[in-house]
Coordinates of C-alpha atoms and ligand atoms in Angstrom, one line a residue:
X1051 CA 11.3 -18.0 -17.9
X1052 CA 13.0 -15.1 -19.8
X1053 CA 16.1 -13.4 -19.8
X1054 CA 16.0 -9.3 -19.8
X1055 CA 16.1 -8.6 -23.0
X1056 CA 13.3 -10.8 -23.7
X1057 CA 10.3 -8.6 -22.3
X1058 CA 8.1 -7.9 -24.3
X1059 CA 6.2 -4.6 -24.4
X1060 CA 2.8 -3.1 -25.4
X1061 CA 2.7 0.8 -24.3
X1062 CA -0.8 1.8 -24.3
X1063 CA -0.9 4.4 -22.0
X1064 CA 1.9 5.9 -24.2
X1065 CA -0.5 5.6 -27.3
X1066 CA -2.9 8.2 -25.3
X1067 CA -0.6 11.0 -26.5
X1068 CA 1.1 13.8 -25.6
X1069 CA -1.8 15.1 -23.3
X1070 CA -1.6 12.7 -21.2
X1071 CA 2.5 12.2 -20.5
X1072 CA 5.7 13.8 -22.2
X1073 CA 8.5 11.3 -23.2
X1074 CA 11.6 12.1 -20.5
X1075 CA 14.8 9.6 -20.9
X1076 CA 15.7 8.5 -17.3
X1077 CA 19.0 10.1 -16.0
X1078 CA 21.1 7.4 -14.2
X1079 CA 22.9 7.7 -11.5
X1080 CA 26.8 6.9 -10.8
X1081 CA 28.1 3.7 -9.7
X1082 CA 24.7 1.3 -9.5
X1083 CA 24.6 -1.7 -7.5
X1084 CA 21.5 -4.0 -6.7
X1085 CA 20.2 -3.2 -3.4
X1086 CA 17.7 -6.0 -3.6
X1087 CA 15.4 -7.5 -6.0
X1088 CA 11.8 -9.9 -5.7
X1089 CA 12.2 -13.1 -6.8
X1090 CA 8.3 -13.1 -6.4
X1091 CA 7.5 -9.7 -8.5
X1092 CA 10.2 -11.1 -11.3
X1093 CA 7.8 -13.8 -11.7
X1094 CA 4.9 -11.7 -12.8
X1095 CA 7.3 -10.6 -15.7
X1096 CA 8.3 -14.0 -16.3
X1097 CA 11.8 -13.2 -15.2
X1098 CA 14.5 -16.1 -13.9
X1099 CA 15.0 -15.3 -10.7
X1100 CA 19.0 -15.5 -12.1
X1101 CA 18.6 -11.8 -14.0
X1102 CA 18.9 -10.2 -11.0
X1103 CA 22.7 -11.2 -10.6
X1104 CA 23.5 -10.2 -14.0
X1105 CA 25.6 -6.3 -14.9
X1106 CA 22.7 -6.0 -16.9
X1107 CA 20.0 -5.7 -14.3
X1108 CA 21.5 -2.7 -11.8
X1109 CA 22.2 -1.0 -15.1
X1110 CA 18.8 -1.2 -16.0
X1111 CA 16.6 -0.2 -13.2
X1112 CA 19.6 2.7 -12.9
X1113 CA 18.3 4.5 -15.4
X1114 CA 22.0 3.3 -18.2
X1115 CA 20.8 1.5 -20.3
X1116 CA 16.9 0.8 -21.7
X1117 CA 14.9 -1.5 -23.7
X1118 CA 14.6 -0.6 -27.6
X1119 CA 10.6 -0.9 -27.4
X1120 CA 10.4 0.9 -24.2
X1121 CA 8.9 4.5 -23.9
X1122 CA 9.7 5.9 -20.9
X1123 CA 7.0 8.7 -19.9
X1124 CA 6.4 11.0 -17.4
X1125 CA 2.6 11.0 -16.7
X1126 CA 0.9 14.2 -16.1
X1127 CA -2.2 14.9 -12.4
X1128 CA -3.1 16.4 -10.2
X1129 CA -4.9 16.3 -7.1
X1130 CA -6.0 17.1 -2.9
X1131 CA -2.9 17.5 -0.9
X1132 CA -4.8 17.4 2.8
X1133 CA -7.8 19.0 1.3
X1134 CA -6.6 21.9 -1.0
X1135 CA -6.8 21.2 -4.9
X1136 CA -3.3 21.1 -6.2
X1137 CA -3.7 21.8 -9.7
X1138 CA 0.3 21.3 -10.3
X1139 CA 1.6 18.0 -10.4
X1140 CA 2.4 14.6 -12.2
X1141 CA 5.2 12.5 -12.4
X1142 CA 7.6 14.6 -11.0
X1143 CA 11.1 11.9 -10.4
X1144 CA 9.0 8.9 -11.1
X1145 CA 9.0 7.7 -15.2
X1146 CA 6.8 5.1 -17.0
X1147 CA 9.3 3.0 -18.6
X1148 CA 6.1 1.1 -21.0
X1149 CA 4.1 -1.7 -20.2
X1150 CA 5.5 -5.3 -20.4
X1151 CA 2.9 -8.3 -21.2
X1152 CA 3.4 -11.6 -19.7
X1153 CA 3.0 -15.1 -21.1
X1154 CA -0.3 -15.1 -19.3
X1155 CA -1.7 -12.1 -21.4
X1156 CA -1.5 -9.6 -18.1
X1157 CA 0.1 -5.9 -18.1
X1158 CA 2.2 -4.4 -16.2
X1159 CA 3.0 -0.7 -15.7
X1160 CA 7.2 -0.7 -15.3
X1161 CA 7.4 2.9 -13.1
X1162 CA 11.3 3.8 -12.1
X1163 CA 10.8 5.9 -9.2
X1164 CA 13.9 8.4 -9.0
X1165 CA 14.9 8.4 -12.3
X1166 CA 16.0 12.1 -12.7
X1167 CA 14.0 15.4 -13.4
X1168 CA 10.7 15.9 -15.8
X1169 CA 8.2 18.9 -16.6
X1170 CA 6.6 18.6 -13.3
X1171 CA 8.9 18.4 -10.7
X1172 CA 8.6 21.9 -9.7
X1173 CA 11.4 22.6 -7.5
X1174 CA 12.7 18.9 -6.8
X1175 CA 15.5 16.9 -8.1
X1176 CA 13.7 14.1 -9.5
X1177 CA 15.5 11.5 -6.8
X1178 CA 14.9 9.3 -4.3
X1179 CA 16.9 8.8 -1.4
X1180 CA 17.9 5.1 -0.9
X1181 CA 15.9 4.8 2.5
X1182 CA 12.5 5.9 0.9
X1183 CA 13.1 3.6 -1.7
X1184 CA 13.9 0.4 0.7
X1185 CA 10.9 1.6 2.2
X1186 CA 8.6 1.3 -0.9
X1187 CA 10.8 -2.0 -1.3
X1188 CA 9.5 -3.6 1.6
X1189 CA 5.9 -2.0 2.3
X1190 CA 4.6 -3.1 -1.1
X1191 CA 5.8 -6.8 -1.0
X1192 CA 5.4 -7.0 2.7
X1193 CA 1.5 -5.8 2.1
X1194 CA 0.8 -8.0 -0.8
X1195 CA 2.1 -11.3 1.4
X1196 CA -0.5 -10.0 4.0
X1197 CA -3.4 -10.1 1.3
X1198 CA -3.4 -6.5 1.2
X1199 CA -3.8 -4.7 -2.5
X1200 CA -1.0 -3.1 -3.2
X1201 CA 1.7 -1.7 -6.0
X1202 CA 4.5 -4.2 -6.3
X1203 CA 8.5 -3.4 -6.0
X1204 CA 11.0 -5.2 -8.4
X1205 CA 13.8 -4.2 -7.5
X1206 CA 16.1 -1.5 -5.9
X1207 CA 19.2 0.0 -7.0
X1208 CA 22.0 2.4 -5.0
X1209 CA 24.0 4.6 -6.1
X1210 CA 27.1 7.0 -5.5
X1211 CA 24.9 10.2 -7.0
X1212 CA 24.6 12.8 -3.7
X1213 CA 21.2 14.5 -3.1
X1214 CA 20.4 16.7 -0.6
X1215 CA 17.8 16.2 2.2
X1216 CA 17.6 17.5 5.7
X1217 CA 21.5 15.4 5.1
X1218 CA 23.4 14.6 2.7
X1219 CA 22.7 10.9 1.2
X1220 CA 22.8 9.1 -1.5
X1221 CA 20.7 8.6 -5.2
X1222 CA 18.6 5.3 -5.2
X1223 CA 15.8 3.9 -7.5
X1224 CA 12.6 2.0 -7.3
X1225 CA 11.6 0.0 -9.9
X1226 CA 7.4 -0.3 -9.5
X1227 CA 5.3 -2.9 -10.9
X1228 CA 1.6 -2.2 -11.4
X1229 CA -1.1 -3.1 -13.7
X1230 CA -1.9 0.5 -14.0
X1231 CA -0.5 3.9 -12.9
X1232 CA -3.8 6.2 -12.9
X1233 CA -4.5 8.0 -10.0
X1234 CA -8.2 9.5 -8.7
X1235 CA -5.7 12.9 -9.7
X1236 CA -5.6 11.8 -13.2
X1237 CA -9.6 12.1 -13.8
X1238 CA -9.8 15.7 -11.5
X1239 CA -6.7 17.1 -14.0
X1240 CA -8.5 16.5 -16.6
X1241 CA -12.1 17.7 -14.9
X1242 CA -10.6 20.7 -13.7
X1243 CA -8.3 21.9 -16.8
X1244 CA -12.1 21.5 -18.8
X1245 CA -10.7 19.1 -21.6
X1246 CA -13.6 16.9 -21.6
X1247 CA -12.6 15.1 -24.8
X1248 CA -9.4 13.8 -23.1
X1249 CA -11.0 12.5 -19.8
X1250 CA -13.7 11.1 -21.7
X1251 CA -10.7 9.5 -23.9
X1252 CA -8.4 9.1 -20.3
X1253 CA -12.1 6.9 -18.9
X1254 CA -12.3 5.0 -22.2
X1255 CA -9.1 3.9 -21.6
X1256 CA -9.2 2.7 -17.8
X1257 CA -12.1 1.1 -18.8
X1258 CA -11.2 -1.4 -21.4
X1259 CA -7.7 -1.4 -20.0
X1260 CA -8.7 -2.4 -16.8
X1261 CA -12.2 -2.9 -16.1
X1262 CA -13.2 -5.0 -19.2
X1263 CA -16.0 -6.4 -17.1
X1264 CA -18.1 -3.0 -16.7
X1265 CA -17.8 -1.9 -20.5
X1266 CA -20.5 -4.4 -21.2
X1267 CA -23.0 -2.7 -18.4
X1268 CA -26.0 -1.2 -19.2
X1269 CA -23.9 2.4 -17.8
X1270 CA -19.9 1.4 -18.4
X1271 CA -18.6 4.2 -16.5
X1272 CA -21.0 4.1 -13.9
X1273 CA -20.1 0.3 -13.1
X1274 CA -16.3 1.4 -13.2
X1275 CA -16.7 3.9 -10.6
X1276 CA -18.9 1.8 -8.6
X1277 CA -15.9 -1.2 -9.2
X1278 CA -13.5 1.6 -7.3
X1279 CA -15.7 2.3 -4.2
X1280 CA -16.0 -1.7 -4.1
X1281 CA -12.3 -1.9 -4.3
X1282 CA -11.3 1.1 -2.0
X1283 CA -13.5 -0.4 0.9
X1284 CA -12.0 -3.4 0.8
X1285 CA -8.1 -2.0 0.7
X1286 CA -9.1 0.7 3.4
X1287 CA -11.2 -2.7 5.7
X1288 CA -7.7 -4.5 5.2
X1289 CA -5.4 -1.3 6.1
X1290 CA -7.6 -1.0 9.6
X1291 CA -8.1 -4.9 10.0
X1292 CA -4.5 -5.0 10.1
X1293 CA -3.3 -1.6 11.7
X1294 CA -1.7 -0.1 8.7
X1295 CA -1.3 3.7 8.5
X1296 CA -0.8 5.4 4.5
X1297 CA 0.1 8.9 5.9
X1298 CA -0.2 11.0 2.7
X1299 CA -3.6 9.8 1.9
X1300 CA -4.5 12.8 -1.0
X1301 CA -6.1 12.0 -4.4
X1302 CA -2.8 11.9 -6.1
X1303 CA -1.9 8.8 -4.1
X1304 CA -5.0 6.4 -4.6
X1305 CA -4.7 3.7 -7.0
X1306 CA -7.7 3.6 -9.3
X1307 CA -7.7 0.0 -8.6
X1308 CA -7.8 0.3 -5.5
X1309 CA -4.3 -0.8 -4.9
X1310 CA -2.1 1.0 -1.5
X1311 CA -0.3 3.1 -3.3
X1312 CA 2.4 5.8 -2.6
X1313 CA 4.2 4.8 0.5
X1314 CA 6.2 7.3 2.4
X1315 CA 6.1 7.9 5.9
X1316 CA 3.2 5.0 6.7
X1317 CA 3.5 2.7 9.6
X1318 CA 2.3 -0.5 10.7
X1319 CA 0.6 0.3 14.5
X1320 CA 2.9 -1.1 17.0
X1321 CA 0.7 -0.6 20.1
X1322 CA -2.9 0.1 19.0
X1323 CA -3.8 3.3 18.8
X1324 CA -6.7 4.8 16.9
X1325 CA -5.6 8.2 16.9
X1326 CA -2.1 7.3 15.6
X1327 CA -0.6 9.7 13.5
X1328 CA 2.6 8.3 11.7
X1329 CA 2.6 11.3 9.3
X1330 CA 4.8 14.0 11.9
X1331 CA 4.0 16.5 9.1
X1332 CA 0.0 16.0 9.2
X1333 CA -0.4 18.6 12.7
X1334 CA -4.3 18.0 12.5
X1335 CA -3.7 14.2 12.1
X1336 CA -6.0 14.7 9.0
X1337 CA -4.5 11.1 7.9
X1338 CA -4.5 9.1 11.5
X1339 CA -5.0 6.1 11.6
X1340 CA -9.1 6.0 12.5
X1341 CA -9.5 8.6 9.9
X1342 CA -8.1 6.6 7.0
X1343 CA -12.2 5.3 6.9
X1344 CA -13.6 8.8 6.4
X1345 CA -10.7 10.3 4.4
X1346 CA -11.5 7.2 1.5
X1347 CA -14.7 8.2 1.7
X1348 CA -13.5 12.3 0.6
X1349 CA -11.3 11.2 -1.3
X1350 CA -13.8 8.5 -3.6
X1351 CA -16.6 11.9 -3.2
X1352 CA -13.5 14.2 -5.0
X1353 CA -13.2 11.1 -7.8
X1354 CA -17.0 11.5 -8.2
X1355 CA -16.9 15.3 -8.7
X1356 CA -14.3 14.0 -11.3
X1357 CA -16.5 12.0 -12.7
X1358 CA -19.6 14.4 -13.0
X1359 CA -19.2 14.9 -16.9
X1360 CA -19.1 11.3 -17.5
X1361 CA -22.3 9.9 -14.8
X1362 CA -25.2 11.4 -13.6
X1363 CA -24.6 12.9 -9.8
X1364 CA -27.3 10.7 -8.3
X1365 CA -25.6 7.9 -9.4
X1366 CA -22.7 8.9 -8.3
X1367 CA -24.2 9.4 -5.0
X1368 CA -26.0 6.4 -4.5
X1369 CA -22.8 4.5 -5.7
X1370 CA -20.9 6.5 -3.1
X1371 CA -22.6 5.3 0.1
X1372 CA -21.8 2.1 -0.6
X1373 CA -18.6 2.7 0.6
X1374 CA -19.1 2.7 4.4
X1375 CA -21.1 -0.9 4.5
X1376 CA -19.3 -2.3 2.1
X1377 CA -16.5 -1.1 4.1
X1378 CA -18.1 -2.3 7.6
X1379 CA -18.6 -5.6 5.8
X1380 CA -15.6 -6.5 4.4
X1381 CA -13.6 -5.6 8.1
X1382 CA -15.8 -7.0 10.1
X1383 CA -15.3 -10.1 8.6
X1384 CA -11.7 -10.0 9.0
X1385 CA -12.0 -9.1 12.3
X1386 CA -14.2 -12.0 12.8
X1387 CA -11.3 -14.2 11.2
X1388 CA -8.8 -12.8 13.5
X1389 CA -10.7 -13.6 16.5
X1390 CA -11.0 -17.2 15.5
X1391 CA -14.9 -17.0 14.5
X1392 CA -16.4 -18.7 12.0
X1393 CA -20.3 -17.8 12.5
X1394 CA -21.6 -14.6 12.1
X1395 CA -23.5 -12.5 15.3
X1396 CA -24.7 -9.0 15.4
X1397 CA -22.8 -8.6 18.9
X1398 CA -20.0 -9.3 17.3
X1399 CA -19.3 -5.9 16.4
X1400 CA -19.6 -4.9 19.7
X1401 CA -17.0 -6.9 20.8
X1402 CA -13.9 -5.8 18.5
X1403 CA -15.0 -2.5 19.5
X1404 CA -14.6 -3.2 23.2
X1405 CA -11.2 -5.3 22.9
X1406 CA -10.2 -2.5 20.7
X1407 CA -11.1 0.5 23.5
X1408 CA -9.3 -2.4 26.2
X1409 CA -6.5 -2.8 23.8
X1410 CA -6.0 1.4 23.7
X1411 CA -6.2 1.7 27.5
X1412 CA -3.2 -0.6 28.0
X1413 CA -0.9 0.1 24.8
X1414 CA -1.5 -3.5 23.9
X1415 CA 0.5 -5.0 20.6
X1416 CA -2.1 -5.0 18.2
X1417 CA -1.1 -7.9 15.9
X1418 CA 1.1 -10.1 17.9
X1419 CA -2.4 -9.9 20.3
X1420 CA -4.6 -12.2 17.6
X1421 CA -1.4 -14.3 16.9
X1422 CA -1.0 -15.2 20.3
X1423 CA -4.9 -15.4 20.5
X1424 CA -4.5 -18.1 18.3
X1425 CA -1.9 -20.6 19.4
X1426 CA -3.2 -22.1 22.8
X1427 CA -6.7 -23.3 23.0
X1428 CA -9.0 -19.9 23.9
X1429 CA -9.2 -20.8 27.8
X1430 CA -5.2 -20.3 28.2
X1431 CA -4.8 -18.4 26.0
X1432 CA -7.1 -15.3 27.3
X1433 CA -5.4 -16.2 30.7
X1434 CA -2.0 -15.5 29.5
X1435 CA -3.3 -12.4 27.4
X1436 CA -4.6 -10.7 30.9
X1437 CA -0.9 -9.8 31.8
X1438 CA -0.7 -7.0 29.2
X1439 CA -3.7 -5.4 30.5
X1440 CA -4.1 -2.5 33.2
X1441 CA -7.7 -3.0 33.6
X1442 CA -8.1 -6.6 34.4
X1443 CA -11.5 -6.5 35.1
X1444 CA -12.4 -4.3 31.9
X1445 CA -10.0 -7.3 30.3
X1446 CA -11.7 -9.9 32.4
X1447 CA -14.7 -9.5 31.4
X1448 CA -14.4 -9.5 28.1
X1449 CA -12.7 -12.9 28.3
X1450 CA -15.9 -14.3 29.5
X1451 CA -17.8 -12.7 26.4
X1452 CA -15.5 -14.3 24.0
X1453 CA -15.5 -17.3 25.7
X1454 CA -19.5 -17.5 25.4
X1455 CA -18.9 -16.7 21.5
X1456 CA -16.9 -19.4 21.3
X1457 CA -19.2 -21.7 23.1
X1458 CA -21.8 -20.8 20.2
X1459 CA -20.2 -22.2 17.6
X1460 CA -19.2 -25.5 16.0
X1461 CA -16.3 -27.4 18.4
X1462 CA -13.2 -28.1 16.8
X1463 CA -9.8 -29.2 17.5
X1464 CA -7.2 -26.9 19.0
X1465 CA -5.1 -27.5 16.3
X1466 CA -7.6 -26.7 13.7
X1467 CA -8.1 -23.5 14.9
X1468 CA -4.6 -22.4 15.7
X1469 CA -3.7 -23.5 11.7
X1470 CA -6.9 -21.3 10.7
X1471 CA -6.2 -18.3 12.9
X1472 CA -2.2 -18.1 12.2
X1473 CA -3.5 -17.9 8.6
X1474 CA -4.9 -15.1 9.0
X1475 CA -2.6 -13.4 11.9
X1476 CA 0.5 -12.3 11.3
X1477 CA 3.7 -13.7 13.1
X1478 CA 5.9 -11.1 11.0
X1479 CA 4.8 -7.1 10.7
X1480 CA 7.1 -4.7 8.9
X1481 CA 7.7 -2.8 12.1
X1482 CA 9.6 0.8 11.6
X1483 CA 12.1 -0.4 13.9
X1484 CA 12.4 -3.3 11.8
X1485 CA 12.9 -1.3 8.6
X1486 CA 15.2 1.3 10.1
X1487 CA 17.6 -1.4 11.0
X1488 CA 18.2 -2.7 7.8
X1489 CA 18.2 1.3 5.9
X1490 CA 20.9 1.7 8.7
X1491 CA 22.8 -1.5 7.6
X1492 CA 22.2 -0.3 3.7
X1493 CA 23.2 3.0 3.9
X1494 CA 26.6 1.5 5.1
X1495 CA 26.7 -0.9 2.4
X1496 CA 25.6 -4.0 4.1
X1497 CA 22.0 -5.0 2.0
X1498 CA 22.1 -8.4 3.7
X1499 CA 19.8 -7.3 6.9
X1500 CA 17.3 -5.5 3.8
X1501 CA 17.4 -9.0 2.3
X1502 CA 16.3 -10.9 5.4
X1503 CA 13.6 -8.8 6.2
X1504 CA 11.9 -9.4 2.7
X1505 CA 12.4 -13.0 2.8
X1506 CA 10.6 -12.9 6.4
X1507 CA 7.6 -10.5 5.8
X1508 CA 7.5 -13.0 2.4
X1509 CA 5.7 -15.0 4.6
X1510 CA 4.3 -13.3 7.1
X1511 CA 1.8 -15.7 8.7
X1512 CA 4.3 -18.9 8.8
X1513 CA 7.1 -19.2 11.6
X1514 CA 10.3 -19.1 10.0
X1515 CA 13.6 -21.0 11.7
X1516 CA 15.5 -18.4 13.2
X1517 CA 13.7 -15.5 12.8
X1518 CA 12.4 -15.2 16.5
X1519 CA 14.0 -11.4 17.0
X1520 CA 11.6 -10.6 14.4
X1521 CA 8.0 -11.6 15.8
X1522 CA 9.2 -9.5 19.0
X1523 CA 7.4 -6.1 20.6
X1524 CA 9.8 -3.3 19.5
X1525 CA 12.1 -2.5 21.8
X1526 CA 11.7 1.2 23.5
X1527 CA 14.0 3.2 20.9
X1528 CA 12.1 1.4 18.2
X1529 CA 8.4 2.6 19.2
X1530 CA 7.2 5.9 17.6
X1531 CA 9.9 6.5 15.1
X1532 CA 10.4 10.0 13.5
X1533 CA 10.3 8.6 10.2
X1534 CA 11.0 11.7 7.5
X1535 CA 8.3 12.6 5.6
X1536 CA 11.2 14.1 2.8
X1537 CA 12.2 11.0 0.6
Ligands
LIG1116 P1 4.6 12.3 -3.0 O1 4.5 13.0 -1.7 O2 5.8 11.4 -3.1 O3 3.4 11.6 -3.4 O4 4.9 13.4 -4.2 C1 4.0 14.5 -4.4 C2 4.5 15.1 -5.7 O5 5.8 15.7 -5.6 C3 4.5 14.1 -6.9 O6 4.1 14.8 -8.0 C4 6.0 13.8 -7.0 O7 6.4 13.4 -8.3 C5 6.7 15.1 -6.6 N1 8.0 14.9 -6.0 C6 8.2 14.3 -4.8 N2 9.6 14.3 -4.5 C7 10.2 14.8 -5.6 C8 11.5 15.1 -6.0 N3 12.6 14.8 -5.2 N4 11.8 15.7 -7.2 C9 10.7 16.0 -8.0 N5 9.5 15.8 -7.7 C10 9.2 15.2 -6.5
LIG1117 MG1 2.6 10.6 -4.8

C-alpha cells in the first residue's frame, strides 16, 4: 500500500500533444475539507485506506497542491447535445491531472472535476457545486457495486469558494478515476475539424492504450469499434435490467469503453415506468428511460460516421447491427437471472414483457419487486406480490405462467434460490430521495449521512444490520424529485 506521494505516473495521453489537450493548472478552492473518500477506488491506486485522513489529501483533490510528475490537461471534443452537432466543447471545469500506474501494471486516468476555468468553458465557471459532485460520488460507486460499467469516484472535497446557480452554494470537486477519458466526441472533433492525421494518431492511441487485444486483428480499428458496440450493449442491457436512467445521454458523455459516464440528473426508477424522463430539461423525453436502447444505438451510428476515414462503411454497418441482439442478449439474461431462471425458453421474453406492462399499470417498485421475488419460495411469494397490483387478474395470471416456468426446470432448495436471486437483486438502490437526504445533511456540514449511504449501496445485494430505512419504497415527497439539471 502507498502513501500519496508515492504514485507513480505515466501521462500518455499528455504525450499526444498540444492537439489534443492544453496544459491548465487547477485553481483551488478556499477552505477544503474531505467530503468523503472510497476506500474501494483508493485501492485501485494502491492507496492505504489511512491517506484519506491526512492534510495532505483535501489539499490535493482541492486543486493546492499537485504531484511533481503530474500534468494536469484539459482535453479538447466535441459532440451531439440531443441531436445537434456541438462542434464547441472539451474539458470545460474538469482537468486530467496524468495517469497513475498501479503495482498491477493498470492505468488510471486521475480527472478533477471542478477544478477552475480552461479554453473551453465557454461561458461557465469551471465549478462544480458540492451536490453534483456527491452525486457523481455516489452514482459511480453505487453502479460499479451493482456490476454496472462505470467511471469510478475517489474522493470529494468541499469548499468555502461561492458559485452561483439557480442559488447561491458552495465550490466542491470530484476526483474521477478511469482507465481512459475519450469520449465517442473525441473521434467526431477530430472527423469534423478534417485533421485526419490526428484521429488516425487519437485511434492509434485508444487502440494500444486500451484495446491491445484488437491491434493484432486482421482490421485493428474495425475490431476496436466492433469491441465498443459489444461493450455499449452490455452497459445499456444493465442500465435497463436494472432501471437506471443517464439523462444527458449525447456523444460527449459515452465512454469509449463503454463505461456510464457523465452523471448528472440520472435516476434510478422508483416505480417502473418505461417512459420515465428524469431529465426535466429533455421536453421530448429524447433520453427516457425506454429510449436509452435506441439512443446507444444513434449515438454508436454518430461514432461510426466518426470512424468512416479509418473503416470501410459496410463494416461499419454490419458491426453496427450487432448492437440491438447483442443488446437483447445480454438483458434478457439478466432478466432471466432476476426472475430466478436458470434455463433458457423463447417465451421467456414474453413474459418480462408482460410483468413489465403489469408492473406499469400499477406503479409497482421495480427493484425491491425481484428482491422480494426472491426471498420466499415462488408460491408465497407471488401471493404476497399480488397486493401491489390493481389488476389482480392481469397479475394473477401471470403468477400461474411463472409458476409453470418454474415447474420446467431443475428443483432446488428454497434457500438456494433465495442466495442466487438476492445476488443478483438489489436490497439497496441509490434512490434520489436517498441521495437528497444526505446533499441536504452535506450542505449543512454533516457528511456522516453521505458516508452511510456509500457504505450501504457498497453492498448493494447483502442485508446490512441496521440499514432497514434504506431497502424502503420512497416515501411520497421522495418520488419524482426535481433534481437540477445545472451542476
Ligand atoms: P455536461 O453537461 O456536464 O456533460 O457538460 C457539457 C459541457 O459543458 C462540457 O464540455 C463541460 O465541461 C461544460 N461545462 C459544464 N458545466 C460547466 C461549468 N460550470 N463551467 C465550465 N464548463 C462547464
Ligand atoms: Mg459531459
Amino acid at each position: 500500500m502507498k502513501a500519496l506521494d508515492e504514485l507513480e505516473f505515466d501521462n500518455r495521453f499528455a504525450r499526444l500533444g498540444d492537439a489534443f489537450s492544453t496544459q491548465v493548472l487547477p485553481e483551488p478552492i478556499e477552505a477544503p475539507r474531505l467530503v468523503i473518500a472510497s476506500e474501494a477506488a483508493m485501492g485501485l491506486l494502491d492507496l492505504d485506506a489511512a491517506q484519506a485522513a491526512t492534510p495532505l489529501f483535501a489539499e490535493v483533490f482541492s486543486g493546492h497542491k499537485l504531484w511533481a510528475e503530474a500534468e494536469p490537461r484539459a482535453m479538447v471534443y466535441s459532440g451531439h447535445q440531443f441531436g445537434q452537432y456541438n462542434p464547441q466543447l472539451g474539458d470545460g471545469r474538469g482537468l486530467l491531472l496524468g495517469e497513475v500506474v498501479n503495482d498491477a501494471g493498470e492505468h488510471w486516468d486521475l480527472h478533477l472535476k471542478g477544478a477552475g476555468q480552461t479554453p473551453w468553458s465557454r461561458m461557465g465557471d469551471g465549478r462544480a457545486v458540492l451536490r453534483s459532485s456527491i452525486r457523481e460520488f455516489l452514482a459511480s460507486e453505487a453502479l460499479h457495486a451493482l456490476g454496472i460499467p462505470s467511471t469510478r469516484a475517489l474522493c470529494v472535497t468541499a469548499s468555502d469558494t461561492p458559485v452561483w446557480r439557480e442559488r447561491q452554494e458552495r465550490a466542491a470537486m470530484l476526483l474521477r478515476l478511469s482507465p481512459s477519458h475519450v469520449r465517442f466526441g473525441h473521434f467526431e472533433y477530430f472527423y469534423y475539424t478534417r485533421q485526419p492525421e490526428l484521429h488516425k494518431q487519437l485511434a492509434d492511441h485508444v487502440l494500444s492504450a486500451h484495446f491491445p487485444e484488437c491491434a493484432a486483428e486482421e482490421q485493428p480499428y474495425l475490431a476496436m469499434f466492433r469491441s465498443v458496440v459489444e461493450r455499449t450493449a452490455e452497459m445499456i442491457a444493465k442500465w435497463q435490467a436494472y432501471g437506471f436512467c443517464h439523462g444527458v445521454m449525447n456523444t460527449d458523455n459515452m465512454s469509449i469503453l463503454g463505461l456510464t459516464f457523465d452523471f448528472g440528473p440520472y435516476a434510478f426508477l422508483d416505480d417502473f415506468d418505461a417512459r420515465f424522463i428524469c431529465n426535466h430539461s429533455d421536453n421530448q423525453g429524447r433520453y427516457a428511460y425506454s429510449n436509452q436502447v435506441p439512443i446507444a444505438h444513434w449515438n454508436l451510428s454518430a461514432l461510426a460516421q466518426a470512424l468512416t476515414p479509418l473503416i470501410e462503411v459496410d463494416a461499419l454497418r454490419e458491426a453496427l447491427e450487432l448492437f440491438l441482439p447483442l443488446f437483447q442478449a445480454s438483458y434478457l439474461d439478466l432478466m432471466r437471472r432476476r426472475l430466478g431462471l436458470v434455463t433458457a425458453e423463447e417465451e421467456d421474453q414474453g413474459l418480462v414483457e408482460r410483468l413489465l406492462q403489469l408492473m406499469q399499470n400499477s406503479a409497482v417498485d421495480y427493484n425491491l419487486f425481484f428482491r422480494h421475488l426472491g426471498e420466499q419460495a415462488p408460491g408465497p411469494a407471488i401471493k404476497q406480490l399480488r397486493d401491489h397490483f390493481v389488476d389482480l387478474s392481469g397479475f394473477d395470471g401471470w403468477g400461474a405462467l411463472y409458476l409453470d416456468r418454474l415447474a420446467r426446470q431443475p428443483d432446488e432448495a428454497p434457500a438456494t434460490r433465495t442466495a442466487r436471486m438476492n445476488a443478483v437483486n438489489p436490497l439497496y438502490i441509490l434512490r434520489n430521495y436517498l441521495a437528497q437526504n444526505a446533499i441536504e445533511a452535506a450542505e449543512a456540514g454533516d457528511y456522516s449521512e453521505v458516508r452511510r449511504l456509500h457504505q450501504v449501496l457498497s453492498n448493494p445485494f447483502e442485508a446490512q444490520a441496521g440499514m432497514d430505512a434504506y431497502a424502503q419504497r420512497p416515501p411520497d415527497w421522495g418520488k419524482h424529485l426535481e433534481i437540477s439539471c445545472s451542476s
